[in-house]
Amino acid sequence: MSRHKRPALAGVLLLCLLAAACTKEPLEQITPPPPVPVRDTTFTMNNPVDAALLLSLVNDIRSKGCQCGDTFMAPAPPIFWNRSLERAAYLHSKDMKDFNYFSHQDREGQMAGFRISSMGYKWAAWGENIALGKLTEKTVVSGWFGSVVHCKVLMNARFTEMGVAKAGNFWSQELAAPKGK
């Protein structure tokens, strides 16, 4: 290959990597990472969400099953609130707000599995949905269920626990299956 073709090829590869990295789709992982050091989990949260309403909205749809795009998702067991997942969601929402970015990857390049583990939660699987906007509990849940990929994360029967938090207009939802249950 000539020297003139290499920079063009490198540019095309970089463009493909950038396009792949810009997705705002929810993430889901099944294989646990190596143990992560637990952070201080005693911080005070200023999380204004209504946890009971969020659980009710999510569990109402999970109990009936729903259409996620072309796929019907069968009813799923109820999901329960978990304070460690709420704390991981809060830290991510607050970081996105404070540093004005919107991504599943935090500023250190870490994903939700790392953030969840750092709250002392031992998971077998995790999923994350994020949202940005002047939303209420009803509109954020409606938006997530209205998106095929977000809907499939919410309807994943493996997930038994969740936590949701917002800071400003930045919302994060962490869902997980605890290890060993």
Tab-separated table of C-alpha atoms in Angstrom:
chain	number	residue	atom	x	y	z
A	1	MET	CA	0.000	0.000	0.000
A	2	SER	CA	1.415	3.414	-0.868
A	3	ARG	CA	2.111	6.066	1.732
A	4	HIS	CA	-0.691	8.250	0.302
A	5	LYS	CA	-3.369	5.598	0.826
A	6	ARG	CA	-2.515	4.928	4.495
A	7	PRO	CA	-3.650	8.344	5.836
A	8	ALA	CA	-6.928	8.038	3.901
A	9	LEU	CA	-7.515	4.538	5.303
A	10	ALA	CA	-6.658	5.745	8.805
A	11	GLY	CA	-9.152	8.605	8.370
A	12	VAL	CA	-11.916	6.202	7.315
A	13	LEU	CA	-11.182	3.924	10.303
A	14	LEU	CA	-11.202	6.914	12.676
A	15	LEU	CA	-14.522	8.098	11.225
A	16	CYS	CA	-16.026	4.606	11.728
A	17	LEU	CA	-14.783	4.495	15.333
A	18	LEU	CA	-16.191	7.955	16.045
A	19	ALA	CA	-19.564	7.012	14.555
A	20	ALA	CA	-19.691	3.854	16.673
A	21	ALA	CA	-18.682	5.748	19.816
A	22	CYS	CA	-21.448	8.353	19.476
A	23	THR	CA	-24.373	6.058	20.149
A	24	LYS	CA	-26.819	7.079	22.895
A	25	GLU	CA	-28.385	3.631	23.075
A	26	PRO	CA	-28.713	1.860	26.406
A	27	LEU	CA	-26.071	-0.576	27.418
A	28	GLU	CA	-26.370	-4.050	28.795
A	29	GLN	CA	-23.697	-6.456	30.011
A	30	ILE	CA	-23.908	-9.970	31.360
A	31	THR	CA	-20.316	-10.925	32.300
A	32	PRO	CA	-19.131	-9.403	35.608
A	33	PRO	CA	-15.809	-7.561	35.620
A	34	PRO	CA	-13.012	-8.179	38.101
A	35	PRO	CA	-13.723	-6.742	41.581
A	36	VAL	CA	-13.752	-2.949	41.771
A	37	PRO	CA	-12.691	-1.073	44.904
A	38	VAL	CA	-15.768	0.175	46.771
A	39	ARG	CA	-16.040	3.959	46.978
A	40	ASP	CA	-17.459	5.917	49.871
A	41	THR	CA	-21.156	5.065	49.707
A	42	THR	CA	-22.260	7.309	52.570
A	43	PHE	CA	-22.540	10.560	50.585
A	44	THR	CA	-25.744	12.593	50.670
A	45	MET	CA	-27.836	12.508	47.524
A	46	ASN	CA	-30.120	15.258	46.359
A	47	ASN	CA	-32.179	12.952	44.156
A	48	PRO	CA	-35.630	14.456	43.502
A	49	VAL	CA	-37.173	11.426	41.774
A	50	ASP	CA	-40.268	9.657	43.069
A	51	ALA	CA	-38.971	6.091	43.460
A	52	ALA	CA	-42.414	4.634	44.232
A	53	LEU	CA	-43.904	6.186	41.087
A	54	LEU	CA	-40.997	5.000	38.919
A	55	LEU	CA	-41.353	1.442	40.233
A	56	SER	CA	-45.108	1.527	39.672
A	57	LEU	CA	-44.761	2.789	36.094
A	58	VAL	CA	-42.062	0.258	35.161
A	59	ASN	CA	-43.697	-2.706	36.929
A	60	ASP	CA	-47.108	-1.972	35.416
A	61	ILE	CA	-45.688	-2.446	31.929
A	62	ARG	CA	-43.397	-5.350	32.922
A	63	SER	CA	-46.397	-7.201	34.406
A	64	LYS	CA	-48.329	-7.034	31.120
A	65	GLY	CA	-45.521	-7.397	28.618
A	66	CYS	CA	-45.177	-4.946	25.776
A	67	GLN	CA	-44.183	-4.394	22.184
A	68	CYS	CA	-40.570	-3.214	21.807
A	69	GLY	CA	-40.508	-2.297	18.133
A	70	ASP	CA	-41.130	-5.510	16.176
A	71	THR	CA	-40.564	-7.719	19.221
A	72	PHE	CA	-43.194	-8.626	21.784
A	73	MET	CA	-41.556	-8.863	25.183
A	74	ALA	CA	-43.346	-11.302	27.471
A	75	PRO	CA	-44.362	-10.207	30.954
A	76	ALA	CA	-41.432	-9.933	33.332
A	77	PRO	CA	-41.304	-10.249	37.128
A	78	PRO	CA	-41.514	-7.074	39.190
A	79	ILE	CA	-38.379	-5.072	39.681
A	80	PHE	CA	-37.377	-3.671	43.093
A	81	TRP	CA	-35.641	-0.465	44.127
A	82	ASN	CA	-32.020	-0.738	45.182
A	83	ARG	CA	-30.248	2.094	46.980
A	84	SER	CA	-26.787	1.136	45.647
A	85	LEU	CA	-28.089	1.287	42.077
A	86	GLU	CA	-29.735	4.643	42.835
A	87	ARG	CA	-26.395	5.934	44.173
A	88	ALA	CA	-24.551	4.781	41.028
A	89	ALA	CA	-27.237	6.456	38.877
A	90	TYR	CA	-27.037	9.648	40.930
A	91	LEU	CA	-23.254	9.933	40.646
A	92	HIS	CA	-23.459	9.473	36.872
A	93	SER	CA	-26.284	12.000	36.421
A	94	LYS	CA	-24.491	14.514	38.634
A	95	ASP	CA	-21.210	14.046	36.772
A	96	MET	CA	-22.924	14.510	33.385
A	97	LYS	CA	-24.623	17.665	34.692
A	98	ASP	CA	-21.528	19.117	36.368
A	99	PHE	CA	-19.273	18.494	33.366
A	100	ASN	CA	-21.849	18.979	30.604
A	101	TYR	CA	-21.684	15.695	28.691
A	102	PHE	CA	-24.187	12.966	27.838
A	103	SER	CA	-22.807	9.449	27.557
A	104	HIS	CA	-22.871	5.972	29.055
A	105	GLN	CA	-19.117	6.336	29.444
A	106	ASP	CA	-18.014	8.627	32.276
A	107	ARG	CA	-15.120	11.077	32.017
A	108	GLU	CA	-12.646	8.357	33.048
A	109	GLY	CA	-13.964	6.031	30.341
A	110	GLN	CA	-15.809	3.774	32.797
A	111	MET	CA	-19.166	2.185	32.073
A	112	ALA	CA	-22.132	1.570	34.389
A	113	GLY	CA	-20.869	-1.843	35.514
A	114	PHE	CA	-17.851	-0.168	37.073
A	115	ARG	CA	-19.969	2.550	38.714
A	116	ILE	CA	-22.400	-0.048	40.085
A	117	SER	CA	-19.552	-2.186	41.445
A	118	SER	CA	-17.964	0.872	43.055
A	119	MET	CA	-21.113	1.226	45.175
A	120	GLY	CA	-20.483	-2.262	46.587
A	121	TYR	CA	-23.137	-3.977	44.438
A	122	LYS	CA	-22.054	-7.413	43.220
A	123	TRP	CA	-23.839	-7.977	39.915
A	124	ALA	CA	-24.332	-10.858	37.517
A	125	ALA	CA	-25.776	-8.562	34.802
A	126	TRP	CA	-26.453	-4.857	34.390
A	127	GLY	CA	-28.214	-2.483	32.046
A	128	GLU	CA	-28.353	1.288	31.813
A	129	ASN	CA	-30.692	3.837	30.285
A	130	ILE	CA	-29.967	7.555	30.260
A	131	ALA	CA	-32.099	10.515	29.244
A	132	LEU	CA	-31.695	14.250	28.952
A	133	GLY	CA	-34.435	16.836	29.111
A	134	LYS	CA	-37.083	18.509	31.227
A	135	LEU	CA	-38.830	15.251	32.004
A	136	THR	CA	-41.050	13.829	34.711
A	137	GLU	CA	-41.096	10.256	35.967
A	138	LYS	CA	-43.975	9.556	33.571
A	139	THR	CA	-42.355	11.129	30.508
A	140	VAL	CA	-38.932	9.553	31.067
A	141	VAL	CA	-40.419	6.056	31.509
A	142	SER	CA	-42.700	6.610	28.508
A	143	GLY	CA	-39.708	7.705	26.430
A	144	TRP	CA	-37.641	4.684	27.449
A	145	PHE	CA	-40.484	2.284	26.674
A	146	GLY	CA	-41.046	4.093	23.358
A	147	SER	CA	-37.495	3.313	22.235
A	148	VAL	CA	-36.858	-0.250	21.039
A	149	VAL	CA	-33.463	-0.690	22.688
A	150	HIS	CA	-34.379	1.049	25.951
A	151	CYS	CA	-37.614	-0.952	26.107
A	152	LYS	CA	-35.737	-4.243	25.768
A	153	VAL	CA	-33.456	-3.297	28.652
A	154	LEU	CA	-36.474	-2.421	30.824
A	155	MET	CA	-38.225	-5.681	29.910
A	156	ASN	CA	-35.196	-7.906	30.489
A	157	ALA	CA	-36.593	-10.493	32.924
A	158	ARG	CA	-33.127	-11.124	34.315
A	159	PHE	CA	-33.017	-7.671	35.918
A	160	THR	CA	-34.614	-7.709	39.362
A	161	GLU	CA	-33.445	-4.387	40.794
A	162	MET	CA	-33.124	-0.806	39.645
A	163	GLY	CA	-32.270	2.684	40.768
A	164	VAL	CA	-33.000	5.949	38.980
A	165	ALA	CA	-31.631	9.404	39.679
A	166	LYS	CA	-31.572	12.796	38.094
A	167	ALA	CA	-29.404	15.853	38.464
A	168	GLY	CA	-30.661	18.898	36.636
A	169	ASN	CA	-32.078	17.471	33.398
A	170	PHE	CA	-29.762	14.440	33.319
A	171	TRP	CA	-31.421	11.098	34.122
A	172	SER	CA	-29.714	7.739	34.705
A	173	GLN	CA	-31.339	4.373	35.307
A	174	GLU	CA	-29.275	1.412	36.478
A	175	LEU	CA	-30.820	-2.058	36.327
A	176	ALA	CA	-29.117	-5.196	37.578
A	177	ALA	CA	-29.309	-8.805	38.616
A	178	PRO	CA	-27.391	-9.394	41.830
A	179	LYS	CA	-24.697	-12.038	41.740
A	180	GLY	CA	-25.678	-15.296	43.390
A	181	LYS	CA	-29.460	-14.838	43.370
